[in-house]
């Protein structure tokens, strides 16, 4: 027997049902602070916020490439 229940909830309603905290005010404050920092000194903002993300993305992609290369090399033997 299969039972399917479909709920049409907003994110706020889902948080309330599951007892999760509402971080929307915190998120808005952090986003506003980041926007101010970016407007004041774009170069520093790039080095602080964007550069680490790019570097970690490249590192992750490099690891993925190495994994695929080793997988393909082991299948060609």
Backbone as JSON Lines, residues from 0, in Angstrom:
{"i":0,"aa":"X","n":[0.84,-1.17,0.0],"ca":[0.0,0.0,0.0],"c":[0.89,1.23,0.0]}
{"i":1,"aa":"X","n":[0.54,2.19,-0.83],"ca":[1.27,3.45,-0.87],"c":[0.33,4.57,-0.5]}
{"i":2,"aa":"X","n":[0.85,5.47,0.3],"ca":[0.1,6.65,0.69],"c":[0.92,7.86,0.28]}
{"i":3,"aa":"X","n":[0.3,8.77,-0.42],"ca":[1.0,9.96,-0.86],"c":[0.29,11.17,-0.25]}
{"i":4,"aa":"X","n":[1.08,11.99,0.43],"ca":[0.55,13.21,1.04],"c":[1.28,14.39,0.43]}
{"i":5,"aa":"X","n":[0.54,15.33,-0.07],"ca":[1.14,16.51,-0.67],"c":[0.73,17.73,0.15]}
{"i":6,"aa":"X","n":[1.74,18.47,0.58],"ca":[1.49,19.67,1.38],"c":[1.9,20.9,0.58]}
{"i":7,"aa":"X","n":[1.06,21.89,0.62],"ca":[1.38,23.15,-0.04],"c":[1.65,24.18,1.06]}
{"i":8,"aa":"X","n":[2.95,24.33,1.39],"ca":[3.35,25.2,2.49],"c":[4.34,26.25,2.01]}
{"i":9,"aa":"X","n":[4.29,27.37,2.65],"ca":[5.33,28.38,2.42],"c":[6.54,27.98,3.27]}
{"i":10,"aa":"X","n":[7.72,28.52,2.96],"ca":[8.89,28.21,3.8],"c":[8.66,28.57,5.27]}
{"i":11,"aa":"X","n":[7.99,29.67,5.51],"ca":[7.72,30.07,6.9],"c":[6.82,29.05,7.6]}
{"i":12,"aa":"X","n":[5.81,28.57,6.9],"ca":[4.91,27.57,7.49],"c":[5.64,26.25,7.75]}
{"i":13,"aa":"X","n":[6.5,25.85,6.84],"ca":[7.27,24.61,7.03],"c":[8.2,24.73,8.23]}
{"i":14,"aa":"X","n":[8.87,25.89,8.35],"ca":[9.75,26.1,9.52],"c":[8.95,26.0,10.81]}
{"i":15,"aa":"X","n":[7.77,26.59,10.83],"ca":[6.95,26.57,12.04],"c":[6.51,25.15,12.39]}
{"i":16,"aa":"X","n":[6.12,24.38,11.4],"ca":[5.67,23.0,11.64],"c":[6.79,22.15,12.22]}
{"i":17,"aa":"X","n":[8.01,22.28,11.65],"ca":[9.13,21.47,12.1],"c":[9.9,22.08,13.26]}
{"i":18,"aa":"X","n":[9.47,23.25,13.72],"ca":[10.12,23.88,14.86],"c":[11.5,24.45,14.56]}
{"i":19,"aa":"X","n":[11.74,24.82,13.32],"ca":[13.04,25.37,12.94],"c":[13.06,26.88,13.14]}
{"i":20,"aa":"X","n":[14.21,27.43,13.45],"ca":[14.3,28.88,13.67],"c":[14.19,29.66,12.37]}
{"i":21,"aa":"X","n":[13.73,30.89,12.48],"ca":[13.62,31.78,11.32],"c":[14.85,32.67,11.28]}
{"i":22,"aa":"X","n":[15.72,32.44,10.31],"ca":[16.96,33.2,10.17],"c":[16.84,34.3,9.11]}
{"i":23,"aa":"X","n":[15.63,34.62,8.67],"ca":[15.49,35.6,7.59],"c":[16.01,36.98,7.99]}
{"i":24,"aa":"X","n":[15.81,37.41,9.23],"ca":[16.31,38.71,9.69],"c":[17.84,38.7,9.7]}
{"i":25,"aa":"X","n":[18.43,37.62,10.22],"ca":[19.89,37.48,10.24],"c":[20.45,37.49,8.82]}
{"i":26,"aa":"X","n":[19.8,36.76,7.93],"ca":[20.23,36.72,6.53],"c":[20.17,38.11,5.9]}
{"i":27,"aa":"X","n":[19.1,38.84,6.15],"ca":[18.97,40.19,5.61],"c":[20.06,41.12,6.15]}
{"i":28,"aa":"X","n":[20.35,41.0,7.44],"ca":[21.4,41.84,8.05],"c":[22.78,41.53,7.46]}
{"i":29,"aa":"X","n":[23.09,40.26,7.3],"ca":[24.39,39.86,6.76],"c":[24.52,40.32,5.31]}
{"i":30,"aa":"X","n":[23.45,40.14,4.53],"ca":[23.46,40.55,3.13],"c":[23.64,42.06,3.02]}
{"i":31,"aa":"X","n":[22.95,42.81,3.86],"ca":[23.08,44.27,3.86],"c":[24.51,44.69,4.22]}
{"i":32,"aa":"X","n":[25.09,44.04,5.22],"ca":[26.45,44.36,5.64],"c":[27.45,44.06,4.51]}
{"i":33,"aa":"X","n":[27.28,42.92,3.84],"ca":[28.16,42.57,2.73],"c":[28.04,43.58,1.59]}
{"i":34,"aa":"X","n":[26.81,44.01,1.3],"ca":[26.6,44.99,0.24],"c":[27.29,46.31,0.57]}
{"i":35,"aa":"X","n":[27.23,46.73,1.83],"ca":[27.91,47.96,2.25],"c":[29.42,47.83,2.1]}
{"i":36,"aa":"X","n":[29.97,46.68,2.51],"ca":[31.41,46.46,2.39],"c":[31.85,46.45,0.94]}
{"i":37,"aa":"X","n":[31.04,45.85,0.08],"ca":[31.37,45.81,-1.35],"c":[31.34,47.21,-1.95]}
{"i":38,"aa":"X","n":[30.41,48.03,-1.52],"ca":[30.31,49.39,-2.04],"c":[31.47,50.26,-1.55]}
{"i":39,"aa":"X","n":[31.91,50.05,-0.32],"ca":[32.98,50.87,0.24],"c":[34.34,50.54,-0.37]}
{"i":40,"aa":"X","n":[34.65,49.26,-0.5],"ca":[35.97,48.84,-1.01],"c":[35.81,47.57,-1.83]}
{"i":41,"aa":"X","n":[35.51,47.72,-3.13],"ca":[35.27,46.54,-3.98],"c":[36.44,45.57,-4.03]}
{"i":42,"aa":"X","n":[37.68,46.08,-4.04],"ca":[38.85,45.19,-4.1],"c":[38.95,44.31,-2.86]}
{"i":43,"aa":"X","n":[38.76,44.93,-1.7],"ca":[38.81,44.16,-0.45],"c":[37.65,43.16,-0.39]}
{"i":44,"aa":"X","n":[36.48,43.58,-0.87],"ca":[35.33,42.69,-0.88],"c":[35.6,41.47,-1.76]}
{"i":45,"aa":"X","n":[36.22,41.7,-2.92],"ca":[36.57,40.59,-3.8],"c":[37.5,39.61,-3.09]}
{"i":46,"aa":"X","n":[38.54,40.15,-2.44],"ca":[39.5,39.29,-1.76],"c":[38.89,38.56,-0.57]}
{"i":47,"aa":"X","n":[37.92,39.19,0.08],"ca":[37.32,38.6,1.27],"c":[36.22,37.59,0.94]}
{"i":48,"aa":"X","n":[35.35,37.94,-0.01],"ca":[34.16,37.12,-0.26],"c":[34.26,36.23,-1.49]}
{"i":49,"aa":"X","n":[34.74,36.75,-2.58],"ca":[34.67,36.03,-3.84],"c":[35.89,35.15,-4.1]}
{"i":50,"aa":"X","n":[37.07,35.67,-3.86],"ca":[38.3,34.93,-4.14],"c":[38.35,33.57,-3.43]}
{"i":51,"aa":"X","n":[38.03,33.49,-2.13],"ca":[38.06,32.16,-1.47],"c":[37.08,31.17,-2.11]}
{"i":52,"aa":"X","n":[35.92,31.65,-2.54],"ca":[34.95,30.76,-3.19],"c":[35.48,30.25,-4.51]}
{"i":53,"aa":"X","n":[36.1,31.14,-5.27],"ca":[36.67,30.72,-6.55],"c":[37.78,29.71,-6.36]}
{"i":54,"aa":"X","n":[38.65,29.97,-5.38],"ca":[39.76,29.05,-5.13],"c":[39.27,27.68,-4.69]}
{"i":55,"aa":"X","n":[38.29,27.64,-3.81],"ca":[37.79,26.34,-3.36],"c":[37.06,25.62,-4.48]}
{"i":56,"aa":"X","n":[36.4,26.39,-5.34],"ca":[35.74,25.77,-6.49],"c":[36.73,25.15,-7.44]}
{"i":57,"aa":"X","n":[37.83,25.85,-7.69],"ca":[38.87,25.34,-8.59],"c":[39.53,24.11,-7.97]}
{"i":58,"aa":"X","n":[39.79,24.15,-6.67],"ca":[40.39,23.01,-5.98],"c":[39.47,21.79,-6.08]}
{"i":59,"aa":"X","n":[38.2,22.0,-5.85],"ca":[37.24,20.9,-5.94],"c":[37.16,20.33,-7.35]}
{"i":60,"aa":"X","n":[37.17,21.22,-8.34],"ca":[37.11,20.77,-9.72],"c":[38.36,19.99,-10.09]}
{"i":61,"aa":"X","n":[39.52,20.45,-9.61],"ca":[40.78,19.74,-9.88],"c":[40.74,18.33,-9.27]}
{"i":62,"aa":"X","n":[40.22,18.22,-8.08],"ca":[40.1,16.91,-7.44],"c":[39.17,16.0,-8.25]}
{"i":63,"aa":"X","n":[38.08,16.56,-8.74],"ca":[37.14,15.8,-9.56],"c":[37.82,15.32,-10.85]}
{"i":64,"aa":"X","n":[38.6,16.22,-11.48],"ca":[39.32,15.84,-12.7],"c":[40.3,14.69,-12.42]}
{"i":65,"aa":"X","n":[41.05,14.76,-11.33],"ca":[42.01,13.7,-10.99],"c":[41.29,12.38,-10.75]}
{"i":66,"aa":"X","n":[40.15,12.44,-10.06],"ca":[39.38,11.24,-9.8],"c":[38.92,10.6,-11.11]}
{"i":67,"aa":"X","n":[38.42,11.43,-12.04],"ca":[37.95,10.91,-13.31],"c":[39.1,10.35,-14.15]}
{"i":68,"aa":"X","n":[40.25,11.03,-14.12],"ca":[41.42,10.54,-14.85],"c":[41.84,9.17,-14.34]}
{"i":69,"aa":"X","n":[41.88,9.0,-13.01],"ca":[42.28,7.71,-12.45],"c":[41.24,6.64,-12.76]}
{"i":70,"aa":"X","n":[39.97,7.02,-12.77],"ca":[38.9,6.07,-13.1],"c":[39.04,5.61,-14.55]}
{"i":71,"aa":"X","n":[39.25,6.57,-15.46],"ca":[39.4,6.21,-16.87],"c":[40.67,5.41,-17.11]}
{"i":72,"aa":"X","n":[41.74,5.76,-16.42],"ca":[43.0,5.02,-16.58],"c":[42.85,3.57,-16.1]}
{"i":73,"aa":"X","n":[42.12,3.36,-15.03],"ca":[41.95,1.99,-14.51],"c":[41.03,1.18,-15.42]}
{"i":74,"aa":"X","n":[40.12,1.82,-16.11],"ca":[39.22,1.08,-17.03],"c":[39.88,0.77,-18.35]}
{"i":75,"aa":"X","n":[40.95,1.48,-18.71],"ca":[41.64,1.25,-20.0],"c":[42.65,0.12,-19.9]}
{"i":76,"aa":"X","n":[42.91,-0.4,-18.74],"ca":[43.92,-1.46,-18.57],"c":[43.37,-2.8,-18.96]}
